[in-house]
Amino acid sequence: MIDHSVKPDGLAFVGVLTTYNHAGSVEEGCTFFHSMSNTYGFTPQIVHYGCLVDLFGRAGLLAEARALIDSMPMEPNDVIWRALLASSRIHRDIEMAEYATKKVLESAPEKSGTRILLSNMYASAGRWNDVAKVRLSMRDKGVRKAIGSSKIDVCGTIHEFTSSDVSHPKMDRIAAMLSEMSERASSPTADLAAAPVDYVAIAVSEPQKKQDAGVVCVSYLVASR
């Protein structure tokens, strides 16, 4: 754009910052962010600060991300704080996650996903009393978790499955196949090494985690057929 004497706009800056973000190029991203005003005379907007917060967070620089938020010339919104919360989950920083959760709920108290994410972090750390406190708080405030659903396209027909849904016309066949594959997946010879079992939202033993991981794998395979 510069070579063709075209002045970049806010959207172009977002694109470049996002590229640095996914590449993990912190130093280059920071340099470019400052060049927006110093070189191009463009005042960064909240979306550009959000890109930089996410860049710091992905790199594990959570303190720097928080310092940036505190120095923003505008009031950070819930999107900014959720970016910090997501990074806190990735890097398992519960203290920072608690702080980010508090800030998110100040501006968007209806967001159930925020509380669920913090609850899952507590569960991963074995802090079951804190899990219970979060769940009780959700119940007392009337906050409900959105029902999860999945959609698959089979020969041009869209099939949607929601949590605990048994209304599908072929549910008997699906359940039978799921049961058979679940038995195979949970057998001693099944390889579940790749199954994610870190974030378990209820208190279960390690063997139970492995068994549940098998069911997760099977559910994915059934939905993919």
PDB file of C-alpha atoms in Angstrom:
ATOM      1  CA  MET A   1       0.000   0.000   0.000  1.00  0.00           C
ATOM      2  CA  ILE A   2       2.800   2.394   0.895  1.00  0.00           C
ATOM      3  CA  ASP A   3       4.604   1.643  -2.392  1.00  0.00           C
ATOM      4  CA  HIS A   4       1.450   2.687  -4.247  1.00  0.00           C
ATOM      5  CA  SER A   5       0.967   5.842  -2.141  1.00  0.00           C
ATOM      6  CA  VAL A   6      -2.139   4.396  -0.511  1.00  0.00           C
ATOM      7  CA  LYS A   7      -2.550   5.407   3.117  1.00  0.00           C
ATOM      8  CA  PRO A   8      -3.445   2.368   5.265  1.00  0.00           C
ATOM      9  CA  ASP A   9      -6.659   2.556   7.256  1.00  0.00           C
ATOM     10  CA  GLY A  10      -7.655   1.054  10.588  1.00  0.00           C
ATOM     11  CA  LEU A  11      -8.659  -2.269   9.045  1.00  0.00           C
ATOM     12  CA  ALA A  12      -5.279  -2.641   7.343  1.00  0.00           C
ATOM     13  CA  PHE A  13      -3.527  -2.049  10.662  1.00  0.00           C
ATOM     14  CA  VAL A  14      -5.680  -4.741  12.291  1.00  0.00           C
ATOM     15  CA  GLY A  15      -4.648  -7.176   9.571  1.00  0.00           C
ATOM     16  CA  VAL A  16      -0.944  -6.546  10.110  1.00  0.00           C
ATOM     17  CA  LEU A  17      -1.212  -6.725  13.911  1.00  0.00           C
ATOM     18  CA  THR A  18      -3.153  -9.978  13.634  1.00  0.00           C
ATOM     19  CA  THR A  19      -0.391 -11.424  11.462  1.00  0.00           C
ATOM     20  CA  TYR A  20       2.227 -10.559  14.080  1.00  0.00           C
ATOM     21  CA  ASN A  21      -0.105 -11.982  16.709  1.00  0.00           C
ATOM     22  CA  HIS A  22      -0.402 -15.409  15.111  1.00  0.00           C
ATOM     23  CA  ALA A  23       3.309 -15.460  14.308  1.00  0.00           C
ATOM     24  CA  GLY A  24       4.163 -14.729  17.938  1.00  0.00           C
ATOM     25  CA  SER A  25       6.315 -11.780  16.854  1.00  0.00           C
ATOM     26  CA  VAL A  26       6.033  -9.634  19.975  1.00  0.00           C
ATOM     27  CA  GLU A  27       8.867  -7.190  19.320  1.00  0.00           C
ATOM     28  CA  GLU A  28       7.875  -6.618  15.697  1.00  0.00           C
ATOM     29  CA  GLY A  29       4.226  -6.237  16.665  1.00  0.00           C
ATOM     30  CA  CYS A  30       5.038  -3.624  19.300  1.00  0.00           C
ATOM     31  CA  THR A  31       7.243  -1.715  16.866  1.00  0.00           C
ATOM     32  CA  PHE A  32       4.490  -1.690  14.269  1.00  0.00           C
ATOM     33  CA  PHE A  33       1.877  -0.637  16.828  1.00  0.00           C
ATOM     34  CA  HIS A  34       3.908   2.433  17.780  1.00  0.00           C
ATOM     35  CA  SER A  35       4.589   3.221  14.123  1.00  0.00           C
ATOM     36  CA  MET A  36       0.853   3.618  13.559  1.00  0.00           C
ATOM     37  CA  SER A  37       0.949   7.027  15.224  1.00  0.00           C
ATOM     38  CA  ASN A  38       4.628   7.907  14.859  1.00  0.00           C
ATOM     39  CA  THR A  39       4.946   7.066  11.162  1.00  0.00           C
ATOM     40  CA  TYR A  40       1.438   7.007   9.726  1.00  0.00           C
ATOM     41  CA  GLY A  41      -0.260   9.581  11.943  1.00  0.00           C
ATOM     42  CA  PHE A  42      -3.024   7.142  12.846  1.00  0.00           C
ATOM     43  CA  THR A  43      -4.384   7.057  16.390  1.00  0.00           C
ATOM     44  CA  PRO A  44      -4.806   3.427  17.522  1.00  0.00           C
ATOM     45  CA  GLN A  45      -8.376   2.486  18.378  1.00  0.00           C
ATOM     46  CA  ILE A  46      -9.577  -0.016  20.955  1.00  0.00           C
ATOM     47  CA  VAL A  47      -9.491  -2.862  18.417  1.00  0.00           C
ATOM     48  CA  HIS A  48      -5.779  -2.232  17.823  1.00  0.00           C
ATOM     49  CA  TYR A  49      -5.083  -2.250  21.549  1.00  0.00           C
ATOM     50  CA  GLY A  50      -6.995  -5.518  21.692  1.00  0.00           C
ATOM     51  CA  CYS A  51      -4.655  -7.028  19.101  1.00  0.00           C
ATOM     52  CA  LEU A  52      -1.635  -6.003  21.167  1.00  0.00           C
ATOM     53  CA  VAL A  53      -3.156  -7.329  24.400  1.00  0.00           C
ATOM     54  CA  ASP A  54      -3.754 -10.650  22.664  1.00  0.00           C
ATOM     55  CA  LEU A  55      -0.204 -10.617  21.276  1.00  0.00           C
ATOM     56  CA  PHE A  56       1.263 -10.196  24.765  1.00  0.00           C
ATOM     57  CA  GLY A  57      -1.124 -12.759  26.209  1.00  0.00           C
ATOM     58  CA  ARG A  58      -0.384 -15.472  23.665  1.00  0.00           C
ATOM     59  CA  ALA A  59       3.318 -15.019  24.381  1.00  0.00           C
ATOM     60  CA  GLY A  60       2.732 -15.472  28.108  1.00  0.00           C
ATOM     61  CA  LEU A  61       3.486 -11.826  28.900  1.00  0.00           C
ATOM     62  CA  LEU A  62       0.388 -11.421  31.046  1.00  0.00           C
ATOM     63  CA  ALA A  63       1.809  -8.677  33.266  1.00  0.00           C
ATOM     64  CA  GLU A  64       2.684  -6.654  30.167  1.00  0.00           C
ATOM     65  CA  ALA A  65      -0.803  -7.245  28.769  1.00  0.00           C
ATOM     66  CA  ARG A  66      -2.400  -5.968  31.970  1.00  0.00           C
ATOM     67  CA  ALA A  67      -0.070  -2.954  32.074  1.00  0.00           C
ATOM     68  CA  LEU A  68      -1.057  -2.113  28.498  1.00  0.00           C
ATOM     69  CA  ILE A  69      -4.746  -2.301  29.391  1.00  0.00           C
ATOM     70  CA  ASP A  70      -4.187  -0.009  32.372  1.00  0.00           C
ATOM     71  CA  SER A  71      -2.434   2.522  30.115  1.00  0.00           C
ATOM     72  CA  MET A  72      -5.087   2.593  27.387  1.00  0.00           C
ATOM     73  CA  PRO A  73      -6.423   6.098  26.662  1.00  0.00           C
ATOM     74  CA  MET A  74      -9.962   4.716  26.420  1.00  0.00           C
ATOM     75  CA  GLU A  75     -12.030   2.560  28.771  1.00  0.00           C
ATOM     76  CA  PRO A  76     -11.323  -1.130  28.051  1.00  0.00           C
ATOM     77  CA  ASN A  77     -14.422  -3.111  27.127  1.00  0.00           C
ATOM     78  CA  ASP A  78     -15.294  -6.711  27.927  1.00  0.00           C
ATOM     79  CA  VAL A  79     -13.613  -7.915  24.713  1.00  0.00           C
ATOM     80  CA  ILE A  80     -10.270  -6.591  25.956  1.00  0.00           C
ATOM     81  CA  TRP A  81     -10.674  -8.255  29.337  1.00  0.00           C
ATOM     82  CA  ARG A  82     -11.807 -11.539  27.769  1.00  0.00           C
ATOM     83  CA  ALA A  83      -8.620 -11.557  25.692  1.00  0.00           C
ATOM     84  CA  LEU A  84      -6.621 -11.352  28.924  1.00  0.00           C
ATOM     85  CA  LEU A  85      -8.821 -14.033  30.477  1.00  0.00           C
ATOM     86  CA  ALA A  86      -8.285 -16.390  27.539  1.00  0.00           C
ATOM     87  CA  SER A  87      -4.522 -15.927  27.767  1.00  0.00           C
ATOM     88  CA  SER A  88      -4.661 -16.553  31.512  1.00  0.00           C
ATOM     89  CA  ARG A  89      -6.347 -19.884  30.830  1.00  0.00           C
ATOM     90  CA  ILE A  90      -3.743 -20.875  28.246  1.00  0.00           C
ATOM     91  CA  HIS A  91      -0.902 -20.127  30.649  1.00  0.00           C
ATOM     92  CA  ARG A  92      -2.776 -21.383  33.739  1.00  0.00           C
ATOM     93  CA  ASP A  93      -2.479 -18.117  35.660  1.00  0.00           C
ATOM     94  CA  ILE A  94      -5.482 -18.335  37.981  1.00  0.00           C
ATOM     95  CA  GLU A  95      -4.733 -15.089  39.804  1.00  0.00           C
ATOM     96  CA  MET A  96      -4.752 -13.120  36.557  1.00  0.00           C
ATOM     97  CA  ALA A  97      -7.848 -15.019  35.410  1.00  0.00           C
ATOM     98  CA  GLU A  98      -9.684 -14.005  38.580  1.00  0.00           C
ATOM     99  CA  TYR A  99      -8.773 -10.369  37.982  1.00  0.00           C
ATOM    100  CA  ALA A 100      -9.832 -10.499  34.319  1.00  0.00           C
ATOM    101  CA  THR A 101     -13.089 -12.257  35.226  1.00  0.00           C
ATOM    102  CA  LYS A 102     -13.949  -9.526  37.709  1.00  0.00           C
ATOM    103  CA  LYS A 103     -13.382  -6.885  35.043  1.00  0.00           C
ATOM    104  CA  VAL A 104     -15.415  -8.741  32.412  1.00  0.00           C
ATOM    105  CA  LEU A 105     -18.362  -9.138  34.761  1.00  0.00           C
ATOM    106  CA  GLU A 106     -18.290  -5.441  35.636  1.00  0.00           C
ATOM    107  CA  SER A 107     -19.063  -4.573  32.013  1.00  0.00           C
ATOM    108  CA  ALA A 108     -20.890  -7.715  30.854  1.00  0.00           C
ATOM    109  CA  PRO A 109     -22.391  -9.540  33.867  1.00  0.00           C
ATOM    110  CA  GLU A 110     -24.634 -11.672  31.654  1.00  0.00           C
ATOM    111  CA  LYS A 111     -21.709 -13.523  30.026  1.00  0.00           C
ATOM    112  CA  SER A 112     -22.005 -17.087  31.353  1.00  0.00           C
ATOM    113  CA  GLY A 113     -18.937 -18.255  29.443  1.00  0.00           C
ATOM    114  CA  THR A 114     -16.698 -16.069  31.587  1.00  0.00           C
ATOM    115  CA  ARG A 115     -17.742 -17.796  34.789  1.00  0.00           C
ATOM    116  CA  ILE A 116     -17.592 -21.226  33.158  1.00  0.00           C
ATOM    117  CA  LEU A 117     -14.025 -20.628  31.972  1.00  0.00           C
ATOM    118  CA  LEU A 118     -12.887 -19.598  35.459  1.00  0.00           C
ATOM    119  CA  SER A 119     -14.728 -22.567  36.966  1.00  0.00           C
ATOM    120  CA  ASN A 120     -12.929 -24.926  34.590  1.00  0.00           C
ATOM    121  CA  MET A 121      -9.581 -23.409  35.548  1.00  0.00           C
ATOM    122  CA  TYR A 122     -10.378 -24.019  39.212  1.00  0.00           C
ATOM    123  CA  ALA A 123     -11.348 -27.593  38.359  1.00  0.00           C
ATOM    124  CA  SER A 124      -8.112 -28.181  36.476  1.00  0.00           C
ATOM    125  CA  ALA A 125      -6.200 -27.013  39.555  1.00  0.00           C
ATOM    126  CA  GLY A 126      -8.283 -29.237  41.846  1.00  0.00           C
ATOM    127  CA  ARG A 127      -9.846 -26.250  43.625  1.00  0.00           C
ATOM    128  CA  TRP A 128     -13.294 -27.804  43.931  1.00  0.00           C
ATOM    129  CA  ASN A 129     -14.517 -25.425  46.643  1.00  0.00           C
ATOM    130  CA  ASP A 130     -13.922 -22.530  44.269  1.00  0.00           C
ATOM    131  CA  VAL A 131     -15.719 -24.435  41.496  1.00  0.00           C
ATOM    132  CA  ALA A 132     -18.726 -24.803  43.789  1.00  0.00           C
ATOM    133  CA  LYS A 133     -18.649 -21.093  44.664  1.00  0.00           C
ATOM    134  CA  VAL A 134     -18.715 -20.097  41.001  1.00  0.00           C
ATOM    135  CA  ARG A 135     -21.566 -22.492  40.214  1.00  0.00           C
ATOM    136  CA  LEU A 136     -23.578 -21.305  43.218  1.00  0.00           C
ATOM    137  CA  SER A 137     -22.986 -17.699  42.201  1.00  0.00           C
ATOM    138  CA  MET A 138     -24.325 -18.478  38.719  1.00  0.00           C
ATOM    139  CA  ARG A 139     -27.406 -20.112  40.194  1.00  0.00           C
ATOM    140  CA  ASP A 140     -28.065 -17.257  42.604  1.00  0.00           C
ATOM    141  CA  LYS A 141     -27.754 -14.673  39.832  1.00  0.00           C
ATOM    142  CA  GLY A 142     -29.891 -16.685  37.434  1.00  0.00           C
ATOM    143  CA  VAL A 143     -27.043 -17.074  34.952  1.00  0.00           C
ATOM    144  CA  ARG A 144     -27.414 -20.173  32.796  1.00  0.00           C
ATOM    145  CA  LYS A 145     -24.833 -21.842  30.622  1.00  0.00           C
ATOM    146  CA  ALA A 146     -25.830 -21.845  26.963  1.00  0.00           C
ATOM    147  CA  ILE A 147     -26.658 -25.339  25.718  1.00  0.00           C
ATOM    148  CA  GLY A 148     -23.863 -26.683  23.552  1.00  0.00           C
ATOM    149  CA  SER A 149     -24.712 -27.947  20.086  1.00  0.00           C
ATOM    150  CA  SER A 150     -23.018 -29.411  17.033  1.00  0.00           C
ATOM    151  CA  LYS A 151     -24.070 -29.471  13.392  1.00  0.00           C
ATOM    152  CA  ILE A 152     -22.906 -31.838  10.677  1.00  0.00           C
ATOM    153  CA  ASP A 153     -23.712 -32.052   6.975  1.00  0.00           C
ATOM    154  CA  VAL A 154     -24.509 -35.592   5.817  1.00  0.00           C
ATOM    155  CA  CYS A 155     -25.273 -35.871   2.102  1.00  0.00           C
ATOM    156  CA  GLY A 156     -26.626 -32.333   1.997  1.00  0.00           C
ATOM    157  CA  THR A 157     -28.783 -32.691   5.124  1.00  0.00           C
ATOM    158  CA  ILE A 158     -27.872 -30.691   8.230  1.00  0.00           C
ATOM    159  CA  HIS A 159     -28.109 -32.646  11.501  1.00  0.00           C
ATOM    160  CA  GLU A 160     -27.977 -30.704  14.765  1.00  0.00           C
ATOM    161  CA  PHE A 161     -27.282 -32.291  18.136  1.00  0.00           C
ATOM    162  CA  THR A 162     -27.630 -30.485  21.450  1.00  0.00           C
ATOM    163  CA  SER A 163     -26.482 -31.577  24.877  1.00  0.00           C
ATOM    164  CA  SER A 164     -28.620 -34.475  26.230  1.00  0.00           C
ATOM    165  CA  ASP A 165     -30.711 -34.425  23.045  1.00  0.00           C
ATOM    166  CA  VAL A 166     -32.327 -37.767  22.097  1.00  0.00           C
ATOM    167  CA  SER A 167     -34.805 -36.464  19.518  1.00  0.00           C
ATOM    168  CA  HIS A 168     -32.886 -37.518  16.401  1.00  0.00           C
ATOM    169  CA  PRO A 169     -34.939 -40.086  14.392  1.00  0.00           C
ATOM    170  CA  LYS A 170     -31.950 -42.442  14.226  1.00  0.00           C
ATOM    171  CA  MET A 171     -30.975 -42.011  17.863  1.00  0.00           C
ATOM    172  CA  ASP A 172     -31.222 -45.764  18.570  1.00  0.00           C
ATOM    173  CA  ARG A 173     -28.628 -46.563  15.905  1.00  0.00           C
ATOM    174  CA  ILE A 174     -26.431 -43.667  17.009  1.00  0.00           C
ATOM    175  CA  ALA A 175     -26.589 -44.800  20.642  1.00  0.00           C
ATOM    176  CA  ALA A 176     -25.767 -48.398  19.699  1.00  0.00           C
ATOM    177  CA  MET A 177     -22.724 -47.368  17.693  1.00  0.00           C
ATOM    178  CA  LEU A 178     -21.634 -44.954  20.417  1.00  0.00           C
ATOM    179  CA  SER A 179     -21.887 -47.702  23.020  1.00  0.00           C
ATOM    180  CA  GLU A 180     -19.839 -50.131  20.933  1.00  0.00           C
ATOM    181  CA  MET A 181     -17.147 -47.595  20.124  1.00  0.00           C
ATOM    182  CA  SER A 182     -17.074 -46.381  23.718  1.00  0.00           C
ATOM    183  CA  GLU A 183     -16.310 -49.913  24.906  1.00  0.00           C
ATOM    184  CA  ARG A 184     -13.469 -50.177  22.412  1.00  0.00           C
ATOM    185  CA  ALA A 185     -12.095 -46.753  23.290  1.00  0.00           C
ATOM    186  CA  SER A 186     -12.120 -47.468  27.028  1.00  0.00           C
ATOM    187  CA  SER A 187     -10.453 -50.873  26.699  1.00  0.00           C
ATOM    188  CA  PRO A 188      -6.911 -51.320  28.117  1.00  0.00           C
ATOM    189  CA  THR A 189      -5.492 -51.476  24.587  1.00  0.00           C
ATOM    190  CA  ALA A 190      -7.082 -48.229  23.411  1.00  0.00           C
ATOM    191  CA  ASP A 191      -4.668 -45.376  22.732  1.00  0.00           C
ATOM    192  CA  LEU A 192      -6.081 -42.231  24.325  1.00  0.00           C
ATOM    193  CA  ALA A 193      -2.785 -40.408  24.642  1.00  0.00           C
ATOM    194  CA  ALA A 194      -3.965 -37.597  22.397  1.00  0.00           C
ATOM    195  CA  ALA A 195      -7.266 -37.047  24.189  1.00  0.00           C
ATOM    196  CA  PRO A 196      -7.465 -33.748  26.126  1.00  0.00           C
ATOM    197  CA  VAL A 197      -8.248 -34.468  29.786  1.00  0.00           C
ATOM    198  CA  ASP A 198      -6.788 -31.418  31.530  1.00  0.00           C
ATOM    199  CA  TYR A 199      -9.969 -29.388  31.863  1.00  0.00           C
ATOM    200  CA  VAL A 200     -12.469 -31.558  33.715  1.00  0.00           C
ATOM    201  CA  ALA A 201     -15.248 -29.575  35.355  1.00  0.00           C
ATOM    202  CA  ILE A 202     -16.160 -32.108  38.065  1.00  0.00           C
ATOM    203  CA  ALA A 203     -14.084 -33.999  40.626  1.00  0.00           C
ATOM    204  CA  VAL A 204     -13.190 -37.388  39.131  1.00  0.00           C
ATOM    205  CA  SER A 205     -10.333 -39.839  39.496  1.00  0.00           C
ATOM    206  CA  GLU A 206      -7.555 -40.159  36.928  1.00  0.00           C
ATOM    207  CA  PRO A 207      -8.909 -43.517  35.603  1.00  0.00           C
ATOM    208  CA  GLN A 208     -12.313 -41.890  35.166  1.00  0.00           C
ATOM    209  CA  LYS A 209     -10.682 -39.021  33.261  1.00  0.00           C
ATOM    210  CA  LYS A 210      -9.228 -41.546  30.818  1.00  0.00           C
ATOM    211  CA  GLN A 211     -12.578 -43.273  30.406  1.00  0.00           C
ATOM    212  CA  ASP A 212     -14.376 -39.982  29.822  1.00  0.00           C
ATOM    213  CA  ALA A 213     -11.701 -38.980  27.342  1.00  0.00           C
ATOM    214  CA  GLY A 214     -12.533 -42.131  25.401  1.00  0.00           C
ATOM    215  CA  VAL A 215     -16.178 -41.110  25.252  1.00  0.00           C
ATOM    216  CA  VAL A 216     -15.163 -37.664  24.003  1.00  0.00           C
ATOM    217  CA  CYS A 217     -13.134 -39.254  21.207  1.00  0.00           C
ATOM    218  CA  VAL A 218     -16.000 -41.573  20.287  1.00  0.00           C
ATOM    219  CA  SER A 219     -18.535 -38.752  20.239  1.00  0.00           C
ATOM    220  CA  TYR A 220     -16.316 -36.853  17.846  1.00  0.00           C
ATOM    221  CA  LEU A 221     -15.956 -39.876  15.568  1.00  0.00           C
ATOM    222  CA  VAL A 222     -19.709 -40.502  15.516  1.00  0.00           C
ATOM    223  CA  ALA A 223     -20.439 -36.865  14.694  1.00  0.00           C
ATOM    224  CA  SER A 224     -17.875 -36.959  11.903  1.00  0.00           C
ATOM    225  CA  ARG A 225     -19.322 -39.978  10.099  1.00  0.00           C
TER     226      ARG A 225
END
